[in-house]
mmCIF file of C-alpha atoms and ligand atoms in Angstrom:
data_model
loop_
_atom_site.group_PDB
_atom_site.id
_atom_site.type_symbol
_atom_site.label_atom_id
_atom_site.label_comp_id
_atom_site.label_asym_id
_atom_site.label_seq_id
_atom_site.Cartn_x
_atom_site.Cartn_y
_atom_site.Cartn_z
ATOM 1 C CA UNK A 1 -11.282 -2.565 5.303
ATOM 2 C CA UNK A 2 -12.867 -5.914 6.659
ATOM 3 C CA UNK A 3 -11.921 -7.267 10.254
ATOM 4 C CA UNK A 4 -12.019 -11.443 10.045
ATOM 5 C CA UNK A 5 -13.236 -12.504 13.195
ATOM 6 C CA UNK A 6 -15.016 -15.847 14.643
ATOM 7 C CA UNK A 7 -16.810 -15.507 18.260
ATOM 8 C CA UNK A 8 -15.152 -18.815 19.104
ATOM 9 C CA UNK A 9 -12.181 -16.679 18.786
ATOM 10 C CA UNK A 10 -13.045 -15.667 22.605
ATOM 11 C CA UNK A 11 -12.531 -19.507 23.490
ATOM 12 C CA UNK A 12 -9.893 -20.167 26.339
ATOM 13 C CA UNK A 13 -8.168 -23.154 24.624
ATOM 14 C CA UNK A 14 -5.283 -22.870 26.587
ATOM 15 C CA UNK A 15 -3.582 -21.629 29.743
ATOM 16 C CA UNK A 16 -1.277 -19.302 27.691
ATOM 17 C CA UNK A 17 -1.083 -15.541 28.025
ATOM 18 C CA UNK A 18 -2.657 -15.905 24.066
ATOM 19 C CA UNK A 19 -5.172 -17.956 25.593
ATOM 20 C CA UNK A 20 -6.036 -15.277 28.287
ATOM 21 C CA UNK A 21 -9.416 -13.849 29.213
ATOM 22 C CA UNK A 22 -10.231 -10.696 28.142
ATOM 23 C CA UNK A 23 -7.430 -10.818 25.377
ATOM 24 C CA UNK A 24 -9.956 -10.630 22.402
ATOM 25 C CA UNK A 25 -12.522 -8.422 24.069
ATOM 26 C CA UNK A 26 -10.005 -5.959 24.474
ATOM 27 C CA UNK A 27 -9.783 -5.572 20.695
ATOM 28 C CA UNK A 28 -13.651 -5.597 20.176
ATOM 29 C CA UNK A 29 -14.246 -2.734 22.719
ATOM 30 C CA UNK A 30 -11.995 -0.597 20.404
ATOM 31 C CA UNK A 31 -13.108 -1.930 17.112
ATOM 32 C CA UNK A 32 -16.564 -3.084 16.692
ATOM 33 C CA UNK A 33 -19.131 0.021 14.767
ATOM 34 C CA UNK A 34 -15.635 1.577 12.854
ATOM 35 C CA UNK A 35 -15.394 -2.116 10.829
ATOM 36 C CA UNK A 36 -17.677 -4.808 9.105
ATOM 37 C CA UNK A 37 -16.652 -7.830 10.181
ATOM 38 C CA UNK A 38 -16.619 -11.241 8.672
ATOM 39 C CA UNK A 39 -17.068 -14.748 9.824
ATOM 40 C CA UNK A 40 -13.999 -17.121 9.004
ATOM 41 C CA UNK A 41 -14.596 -21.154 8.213
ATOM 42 C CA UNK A 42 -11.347 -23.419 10.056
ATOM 43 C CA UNK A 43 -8.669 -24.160 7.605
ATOM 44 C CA UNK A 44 -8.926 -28.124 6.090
ATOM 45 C CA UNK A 45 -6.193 -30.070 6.653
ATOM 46 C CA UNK A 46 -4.481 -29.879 3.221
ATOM 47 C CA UNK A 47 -3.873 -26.241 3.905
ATOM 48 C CA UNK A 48 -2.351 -26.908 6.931
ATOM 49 C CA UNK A 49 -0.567 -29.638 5.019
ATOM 50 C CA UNK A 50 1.143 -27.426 2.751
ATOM 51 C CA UNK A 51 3.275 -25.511 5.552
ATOM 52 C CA UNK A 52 3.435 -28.423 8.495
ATOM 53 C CA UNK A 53 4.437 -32.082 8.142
ATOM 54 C CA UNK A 54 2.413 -34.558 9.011
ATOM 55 C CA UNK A 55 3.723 -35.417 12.139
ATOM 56 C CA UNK A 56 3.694 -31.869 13.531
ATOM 57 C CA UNK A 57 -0.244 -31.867 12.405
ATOM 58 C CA UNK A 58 -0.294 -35.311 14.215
ATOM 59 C CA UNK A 59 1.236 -33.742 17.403
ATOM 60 C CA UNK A 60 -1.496 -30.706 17.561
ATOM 61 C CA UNK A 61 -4.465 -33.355 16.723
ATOM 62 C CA UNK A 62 -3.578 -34.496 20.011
ATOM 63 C CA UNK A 63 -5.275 -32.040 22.282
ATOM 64 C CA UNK A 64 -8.840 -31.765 19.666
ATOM 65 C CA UNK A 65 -9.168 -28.221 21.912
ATOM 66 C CA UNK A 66 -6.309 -26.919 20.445
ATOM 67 C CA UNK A 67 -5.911 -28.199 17.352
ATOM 68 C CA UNK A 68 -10.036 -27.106 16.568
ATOM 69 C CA UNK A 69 -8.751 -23.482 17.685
ATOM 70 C CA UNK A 70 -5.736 -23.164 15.366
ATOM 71 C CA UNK A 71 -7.843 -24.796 12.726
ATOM 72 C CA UNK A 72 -10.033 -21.505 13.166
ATOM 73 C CA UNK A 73 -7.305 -19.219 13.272
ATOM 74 C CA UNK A 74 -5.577 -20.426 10.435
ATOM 75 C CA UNK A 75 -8.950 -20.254 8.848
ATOM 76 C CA UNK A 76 -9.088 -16.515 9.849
ATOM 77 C CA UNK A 77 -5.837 -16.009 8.280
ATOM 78 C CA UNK A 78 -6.763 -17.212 4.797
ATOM 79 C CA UNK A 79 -10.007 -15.436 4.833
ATOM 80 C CA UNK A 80 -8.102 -12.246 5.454
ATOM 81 C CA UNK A 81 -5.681 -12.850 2.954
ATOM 82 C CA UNK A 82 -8.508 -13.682 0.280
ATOM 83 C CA UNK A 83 -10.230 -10.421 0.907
ATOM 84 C CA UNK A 84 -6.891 -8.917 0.647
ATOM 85 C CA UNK A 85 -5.905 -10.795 -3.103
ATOM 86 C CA UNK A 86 -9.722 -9.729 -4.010
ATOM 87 C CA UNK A 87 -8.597 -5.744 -3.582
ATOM 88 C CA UNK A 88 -10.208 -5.490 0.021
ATOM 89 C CA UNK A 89 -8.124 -4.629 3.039
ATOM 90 C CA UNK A 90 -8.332 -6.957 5.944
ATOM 91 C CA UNK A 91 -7.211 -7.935 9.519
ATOM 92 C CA UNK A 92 -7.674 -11.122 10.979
ATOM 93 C CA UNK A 93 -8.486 -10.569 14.540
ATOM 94 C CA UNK A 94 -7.635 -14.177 15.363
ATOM 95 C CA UNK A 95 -5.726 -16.312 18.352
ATOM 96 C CA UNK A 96 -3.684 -18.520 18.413
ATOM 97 C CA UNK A 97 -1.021 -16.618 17.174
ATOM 98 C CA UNK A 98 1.192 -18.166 14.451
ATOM 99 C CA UNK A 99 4.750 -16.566 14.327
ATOM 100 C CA UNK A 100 6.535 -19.168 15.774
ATOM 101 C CA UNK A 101 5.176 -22.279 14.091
ATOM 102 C CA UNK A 102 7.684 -24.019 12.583
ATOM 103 C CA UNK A 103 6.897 -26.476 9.997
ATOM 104 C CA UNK A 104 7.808 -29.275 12.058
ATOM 105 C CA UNK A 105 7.673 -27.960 15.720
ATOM 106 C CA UNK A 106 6.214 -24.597 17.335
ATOM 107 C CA UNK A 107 6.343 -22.675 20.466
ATOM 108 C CA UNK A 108 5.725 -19.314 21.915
ATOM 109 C CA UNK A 109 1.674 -19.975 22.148
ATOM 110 C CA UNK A 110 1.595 -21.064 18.375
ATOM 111 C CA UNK A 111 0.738 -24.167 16.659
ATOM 112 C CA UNK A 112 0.574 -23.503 12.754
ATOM 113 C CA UNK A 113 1.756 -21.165 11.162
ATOM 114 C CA UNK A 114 -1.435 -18.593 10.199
ATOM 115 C CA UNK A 115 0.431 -16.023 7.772
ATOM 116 C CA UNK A 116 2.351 -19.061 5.874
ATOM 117 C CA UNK A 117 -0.829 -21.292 5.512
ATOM 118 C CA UNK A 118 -2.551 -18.176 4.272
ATOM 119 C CA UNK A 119 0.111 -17.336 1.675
ATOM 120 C CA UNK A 120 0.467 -20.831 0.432
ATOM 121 C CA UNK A 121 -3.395 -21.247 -0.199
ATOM 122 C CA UNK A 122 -3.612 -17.731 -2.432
ATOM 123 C CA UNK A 123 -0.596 -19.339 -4.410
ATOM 124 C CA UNK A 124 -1.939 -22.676 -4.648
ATOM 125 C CA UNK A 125 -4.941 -21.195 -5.745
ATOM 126 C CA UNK A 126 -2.879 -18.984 -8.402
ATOM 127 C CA UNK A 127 -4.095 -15.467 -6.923
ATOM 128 C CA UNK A 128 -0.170 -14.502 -6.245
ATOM 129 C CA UNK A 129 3.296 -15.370 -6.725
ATOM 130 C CA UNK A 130 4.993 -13.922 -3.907
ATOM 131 C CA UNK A 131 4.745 -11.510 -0.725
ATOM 132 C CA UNK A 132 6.197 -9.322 1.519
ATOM 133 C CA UNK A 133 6.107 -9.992 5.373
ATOM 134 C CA UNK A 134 6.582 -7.379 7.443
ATOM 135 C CA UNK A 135 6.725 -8.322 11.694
ATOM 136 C CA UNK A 136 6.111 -5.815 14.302
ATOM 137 C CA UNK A 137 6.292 -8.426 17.149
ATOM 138 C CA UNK A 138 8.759 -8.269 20.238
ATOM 139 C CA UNK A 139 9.610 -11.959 19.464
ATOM 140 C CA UNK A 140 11.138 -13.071 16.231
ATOM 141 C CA UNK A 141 9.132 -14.585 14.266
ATOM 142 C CA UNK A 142 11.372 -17.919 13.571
ATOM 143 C CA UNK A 143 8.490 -20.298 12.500
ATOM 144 C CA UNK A 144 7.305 -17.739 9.349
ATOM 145 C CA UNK A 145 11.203 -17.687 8.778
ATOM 146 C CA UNK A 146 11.668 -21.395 8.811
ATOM 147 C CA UNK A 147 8.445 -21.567 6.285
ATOM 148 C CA UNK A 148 9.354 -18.917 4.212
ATOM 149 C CA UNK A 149 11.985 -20.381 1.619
ATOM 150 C CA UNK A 150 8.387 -22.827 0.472
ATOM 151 C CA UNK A 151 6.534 -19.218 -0.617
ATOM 152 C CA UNK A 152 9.384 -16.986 -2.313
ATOM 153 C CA UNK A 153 8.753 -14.305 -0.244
ATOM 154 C CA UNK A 154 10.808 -11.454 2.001
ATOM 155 C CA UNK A 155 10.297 -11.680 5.688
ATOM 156 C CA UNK A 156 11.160 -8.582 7.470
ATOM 157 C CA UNK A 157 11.324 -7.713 11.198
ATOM 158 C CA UNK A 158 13.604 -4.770 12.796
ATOM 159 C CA UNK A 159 15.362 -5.862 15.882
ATOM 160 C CA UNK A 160 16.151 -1.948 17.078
ATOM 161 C CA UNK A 161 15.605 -0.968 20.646
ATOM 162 C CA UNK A 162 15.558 2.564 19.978
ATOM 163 C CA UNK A 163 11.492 3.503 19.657
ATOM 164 C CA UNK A 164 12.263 6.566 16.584
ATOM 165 C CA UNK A 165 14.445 3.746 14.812
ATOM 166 C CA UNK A 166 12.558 0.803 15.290
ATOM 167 C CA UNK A 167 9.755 2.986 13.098
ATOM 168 C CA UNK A 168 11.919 4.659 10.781
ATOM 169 C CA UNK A 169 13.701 1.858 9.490
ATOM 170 C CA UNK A 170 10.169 0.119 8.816
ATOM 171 C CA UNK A 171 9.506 3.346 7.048
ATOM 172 C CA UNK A 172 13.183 3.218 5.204
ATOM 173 C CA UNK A 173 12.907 -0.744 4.056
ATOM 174 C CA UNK A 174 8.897 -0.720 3.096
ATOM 175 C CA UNK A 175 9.695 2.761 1.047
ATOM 176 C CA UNK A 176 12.972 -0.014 -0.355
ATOM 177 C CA UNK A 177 11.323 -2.916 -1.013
ATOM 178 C CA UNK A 178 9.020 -3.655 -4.500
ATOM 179 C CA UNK A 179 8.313 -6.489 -6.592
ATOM 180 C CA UNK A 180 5.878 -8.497 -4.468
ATOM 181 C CA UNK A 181 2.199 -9.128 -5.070
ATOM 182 C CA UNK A 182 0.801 -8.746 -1.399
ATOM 183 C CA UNK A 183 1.545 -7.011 1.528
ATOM 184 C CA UNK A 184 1.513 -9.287 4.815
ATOM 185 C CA UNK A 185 1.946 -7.871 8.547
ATOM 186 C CA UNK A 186 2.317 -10.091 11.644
ATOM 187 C CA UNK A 187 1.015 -7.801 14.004
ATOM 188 C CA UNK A 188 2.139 -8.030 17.205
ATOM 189 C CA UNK A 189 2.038 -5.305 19.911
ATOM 190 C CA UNK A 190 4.164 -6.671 22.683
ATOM 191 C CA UNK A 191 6.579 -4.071 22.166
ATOM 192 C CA UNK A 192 4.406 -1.789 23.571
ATOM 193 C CA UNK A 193 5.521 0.573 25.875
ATOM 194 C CA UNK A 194 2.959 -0.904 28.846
ATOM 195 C CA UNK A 195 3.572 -4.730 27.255
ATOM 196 C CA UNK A 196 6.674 -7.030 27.345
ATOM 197 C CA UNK A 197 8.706 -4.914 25.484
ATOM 198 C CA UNK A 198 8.777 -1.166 26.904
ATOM 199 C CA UNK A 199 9.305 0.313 23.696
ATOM 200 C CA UNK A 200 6.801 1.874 21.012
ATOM 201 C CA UNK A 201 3.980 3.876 21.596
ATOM 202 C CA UNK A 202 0.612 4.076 20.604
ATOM 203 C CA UNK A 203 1.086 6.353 17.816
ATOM 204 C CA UNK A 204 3.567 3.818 16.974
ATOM 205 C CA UNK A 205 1.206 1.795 15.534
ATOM 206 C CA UNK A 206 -0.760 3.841 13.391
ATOM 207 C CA UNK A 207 2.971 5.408 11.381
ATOM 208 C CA UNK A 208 3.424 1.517 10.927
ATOM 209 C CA UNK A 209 0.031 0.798 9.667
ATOM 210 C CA UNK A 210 0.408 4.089 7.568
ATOM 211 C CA UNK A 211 3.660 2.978 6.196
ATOM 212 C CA UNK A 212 2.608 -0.385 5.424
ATOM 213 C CA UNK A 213 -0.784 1.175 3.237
ATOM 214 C CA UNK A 214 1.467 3.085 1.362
ATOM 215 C CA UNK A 215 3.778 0.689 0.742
ATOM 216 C CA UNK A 216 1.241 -2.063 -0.637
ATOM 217 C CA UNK A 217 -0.552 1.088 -2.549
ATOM 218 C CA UNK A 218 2.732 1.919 -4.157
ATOM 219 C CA UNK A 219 3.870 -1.717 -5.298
ATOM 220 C CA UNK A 220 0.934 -4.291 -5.325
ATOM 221 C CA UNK A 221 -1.904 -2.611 -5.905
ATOM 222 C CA UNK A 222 -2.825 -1.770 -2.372
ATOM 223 C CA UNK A 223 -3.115 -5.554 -1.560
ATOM 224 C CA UNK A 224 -2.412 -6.005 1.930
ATOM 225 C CA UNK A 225 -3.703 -7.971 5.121
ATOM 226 C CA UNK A 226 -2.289 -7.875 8.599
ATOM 227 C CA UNK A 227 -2.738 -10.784 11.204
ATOM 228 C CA UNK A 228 -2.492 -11.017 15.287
ATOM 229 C CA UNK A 229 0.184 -12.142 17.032
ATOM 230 C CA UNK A 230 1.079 -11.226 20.201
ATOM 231 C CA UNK A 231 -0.059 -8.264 22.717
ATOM 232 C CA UNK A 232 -0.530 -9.384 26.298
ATOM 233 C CA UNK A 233 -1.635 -6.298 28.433
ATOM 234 C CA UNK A 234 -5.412 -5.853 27.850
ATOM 235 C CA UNK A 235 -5.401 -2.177 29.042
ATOM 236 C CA UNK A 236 -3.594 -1.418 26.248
ATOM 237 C CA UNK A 237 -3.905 -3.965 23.529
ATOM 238 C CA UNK A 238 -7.495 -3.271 21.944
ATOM 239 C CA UNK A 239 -6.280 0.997 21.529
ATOM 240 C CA UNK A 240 -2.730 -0.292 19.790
ATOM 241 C CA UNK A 241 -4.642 -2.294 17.280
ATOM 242 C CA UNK A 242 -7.197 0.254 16.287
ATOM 243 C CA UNK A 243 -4.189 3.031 16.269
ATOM 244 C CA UNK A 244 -2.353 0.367 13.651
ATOM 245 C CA UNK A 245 -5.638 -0.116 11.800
ATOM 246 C CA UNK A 246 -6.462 3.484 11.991
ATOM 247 C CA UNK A 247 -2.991 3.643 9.551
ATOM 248 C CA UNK A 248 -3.646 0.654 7.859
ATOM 249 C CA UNK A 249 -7.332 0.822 6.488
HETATM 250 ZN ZN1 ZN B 1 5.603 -11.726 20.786
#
């Protein structure tokens, strides 16, 4: 199990809680001596290209700050998901977050879409077909929806309030689903009990991770990488994502 991560990843490019201070380091305090991390190169422009249109690239290009940052992230992403097509585990410990970047418009702190620019690069490269998505975050992810019907893939996300149900049914459709060639997660832990959402707890996170493992173990080989979204309270953030890799690795 690899963790992707770029110090410029620390970079306030924004004023958005994704942006924040402290966000990232919250994660490393938790993290760094139980991983080996690797250092990502930004995505070009033709692999943002193949999710975004050209005017929605032309629109980020507009603030270079921005645009350089979710050049790196995306960059992140398709490192992770290399490792993962190669047989290694990953998680790209990256920001911006990508959930809700449409192909032709984003909000929600995103800009492109990290998970589909990752997916479409292993398949224009020929290293898989298809995937399965599966999305933790509070907030639907609508941009990897919008962008999914160009990759042939399932995108999942449980919208239960209930804490034992939101995991379960995770558990019930991964133990479901089969045929794909890679197992994706858009990891987002603003449903955290202390974060935006008030719901799951830590231990939450490592079932999910778990389930996820056994999933991509059972149908593809073990191929799986998971990617940050969102996660705003930094008290909390950093021990949610090692619980979740903790199950995941
Ligand atoms: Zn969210």
């Amino acid at each position: 199990m690899k963790i992707v991560y770029h110090p410029r990843y620390t970079d306030i490019y924004d004023i958005d809680p994704a942006a924040a201070p402290g966000r990232i380091e919250s994660i490393l305090k938790e993290v760094i001596g139980s991983y080996d991390f690797i250092e990502p190169y930004p995505a070009s422009e033709d692999d943002i290209r193949r999710v975004h249109s050209p005017s929605h690239i032309a629109d980020i290009k507009r603030n270079p700050v921005i645009y350089n940052a979710a050049l790196l992230a995306a960059g992140g992403a398709i490192k992770a998901a290399q490792l993962a097509a190669s047989g290694e585990p990953s998680f790209a410990l990256i920001r911006p977050p990508g959930h809700h970047a449409s192909p032709e418009s984003c909000w929600g702190f995103c800009f492109f879409n990290n998970i589909a620019v990752a997916i479409n690069r292993l398949k224009n490269d020929h290293l898989i077909r298809n995937a399965f998505i599966l999305d933790f975050d509070l907030h639907y992810g609508d941009g990897t929806e919008n962008a999914y019907m160009k990759m042939q893939t399932r995108y999942y996300q449980p919208e239960i309030s209930n804490r034992e149900a939101f995991v379960n049914d995770i558990r019930k459709t991964l133990e479901a689903a089969g045929n794909y060639l890679i197992m994706v997660v858009s990891a987002g832990f603003d449903r955290h009990e202390a974060d935006w959402g008030g719901q799951l707890m830590t231990i939450d996170y490592a079932a999910i991770g778990l389930a996820a493992k056994e999933a991509a173990l059972r149908v593809c080989g073990g191929r799986r990488f998971a990617v940050l979204e969102g996660g705003y309270n930094n008290d909390v953030l950093g021990k949610n994502v090692a619980a979740f890799l903790e199950g995941f690795r």
